[in-house]
Amino acid sequence: MAHKKAGGSSRNGRDSQSKRLGVKVYGGERVNAGQILVRQRGTKVHPGANVGIGRDHTLYARVAGQVLYAVRGEDSNSTVSVVKETSPA
């Protein structure tokens, strides 16, 4: 007779990779064109002026400038805009 009990299989040993969502650049910071501002699921934050939205709802800067977060519109949506920097001429 075996003196070892059967080693049961573990049922919990899986987990998904963390997706590193959230705000990547905060208000007042300077950004370059193409820089990611917010990674999110759905549109918690909406795109404003000079901000594009990716297929996965990632918000990114379309121009270089300064980031501005605000609450706008009838539905009080959180929005992020990029204020274009004026070059000294």
Short mmCIF file of C-alpha atoms in Angstrom, two decimals:
data_model
loop_
_atom_site.label_atom_id
_atom_site.label_comp_id
_atom_site.label_asym_id
_atom_site.label_seq_id
_atom_site.Cartn_x
_atom_site.Cartn_y
_atom_site.Cartn_z
CA MET A 1 0.00 0.00 0.00
CA ALA A 2 1.20 3.49 -0.80
CA HIS A 3 1.77 5.69 2.19
CA LYS A 4 1.48 8.98 0.25
CA LYS A 5 -1.85 10.68 -0.22
CA ALA A 6 -2.78 11.70 -3.74
CA GLY A 7 -1.39 15.18 -4.54
CA GLY A 8 -4.45 17.11 -5.68
CA SER A 9 -4.21 19.55 -8.55
CA SER A 10 -4.14 23.25 -7.78
CA ARG A 11 -7.16 25.15 -9.08
CA ASN A 12 -6.02 28.73 -8.50
CA GLY A 13 -2.67 29.08 -10.22
CA ARG A 14 -3.61 31.52 -13.02
CA ASP A 15 -3.69 35.27 -13.36
CA SER A 16 -3.57 37.73 -16.23
CA GLN A 17 -0.77 40.21 -16.84
CA SER A 18 -1.41 43.65 -15.38
CA LYS A 19 -2.41 46.09 -18.14
CA ARG A 20 -0.73 49.21 -16.67
CA LEU A 21 -3.78 51.42 -17.19
CA GLY A 22 -4.16 54.95 -15.91
CA VAL A 23 -3.01 58.52 -16.39
CA LYS A 24 0.50 58.67 -17.85
CA VAL A 25 0.86 62.48 -18.04
CA TYR A 26 -0.69 64.89 -15.53
CA GLY A 27 -2.05 68.41 -16.00
CA GLY A 28 0.53 71.13 -16.58
CA GLU A 29 3.16 68.76 -17.97
CA ARG A 30 4.65 69.29 -21.44
CA VAL A 31 4.25 66.55 -24.04
CA ASN A 32 5.48 65.75 -27.53
CA ALA A 33 3.19 64.81 -30.41
CA GLY A 34 2.23 61.13 -30.21
CA GLN A 35 2.88 60.82 -26.50
CA ILE A 36 0.36 58.72 -24.56
CA LEU A 37 -1.68 60.71 -22.02
CA VAL A 38 -4.15 58.13 -20.62
CA ARG A 39 -4.52 54.35 -21.02
CA GLN A 40 -8.06 53.25 -20.17
CA ARG A 41 -10.86 50.77 -20.74
CA GLY A 42 -13.77 52.68 -22.24
CA THR A 43 -13.87 56.48 -22.23
CA LYS A 44 -13.52 57.47 -18.58
CA VAL A 45 -11.62 60.47 -19.92
CA HIS A 46 -12.71 61.99 -23.24
CA PRO A 47 -10.43 63.56 -25.85
CA GLY A 48 -10.42 67.35 -26.12
CA ALA A 49 -8.50 69.73 -28.38
CA ASN A 50 -5.38 68.29 -30.02
CA VAL A 51 -5.92 64.85 -28.46
CA GLY A 52 -6.54 61.66 -30.45
CA ILE A 53 -8.19 58.44 -29.34
CA GLY A 54 -6.83 55.00 -30.22
CA ARG A 55 -8.66 51.77 -31.00
CA ASP A 56 -8.35 50.70 -27.35
CA HIS A 57 -9.49 54.15 -26.07
CA THR A 58 -5.92 55.27 -25.37
CA LEU A 59 -5.65 59.07 -25.48
CA TYR A 60 -2.56 60.58 -27.09
CA ALA A 61 -1.26 64.06 -27.95
CA ARG A 62 -1.61 65.14 -31.60
CA VAL A 63 0.66 68.15 -31.13
CA ALA A 64 3.44 69.19 -28.77
CA GLY A 65 2.21 71.37 -25.91
CA GLN A 66 0.95 71.51 -22.35
CA VAL A 67 -1.62 69.06 -20.95
CA LEU A 68 -4.88 70.43 -19.52
CA TYR A 69 -7.53 68.33 -17.75
CA ALA A 70 -11.05 69.75 -17.36
CA VAL A 71 -14.70 68.76 -16.80
CA ARG A 72 -16.82 69.82 -19.80
CA GLY A 73 -20.18 69.39 -21.49
CA GLU A 74 -23.72 68.57 -20.44
CA ASP A 75 -22.72 65.20 -19.04
CA SER A 76 -19.78 66.66 -17.04
CA ASN A 77 -17.27 64.54 -18.95
CA SER A 78 -13.65 64.53 -17.85
CA THR A 79 -11.64 65.71 -20.83
CA VAL A 80 -7.96 66.10 -21.61
CA SER A 81 -6.64 68.68 -24.07
CA VAL A 82 -3.22 69.74 -25.25
CA VAL A 83 -2.64 73.49 -25.48
CA LYS A 84 -0.29 74.07 -28.41
CA GLU A 85 2.94 75.83 -27.53
CA THR A 86 3.51 79.05 -29.42
CA SER A 87 7.07 79.24 -30.67
CA PRO A 88 8.80 82.56 -29.89
CA ALA A 89 9.41 84.25 -33.25
#
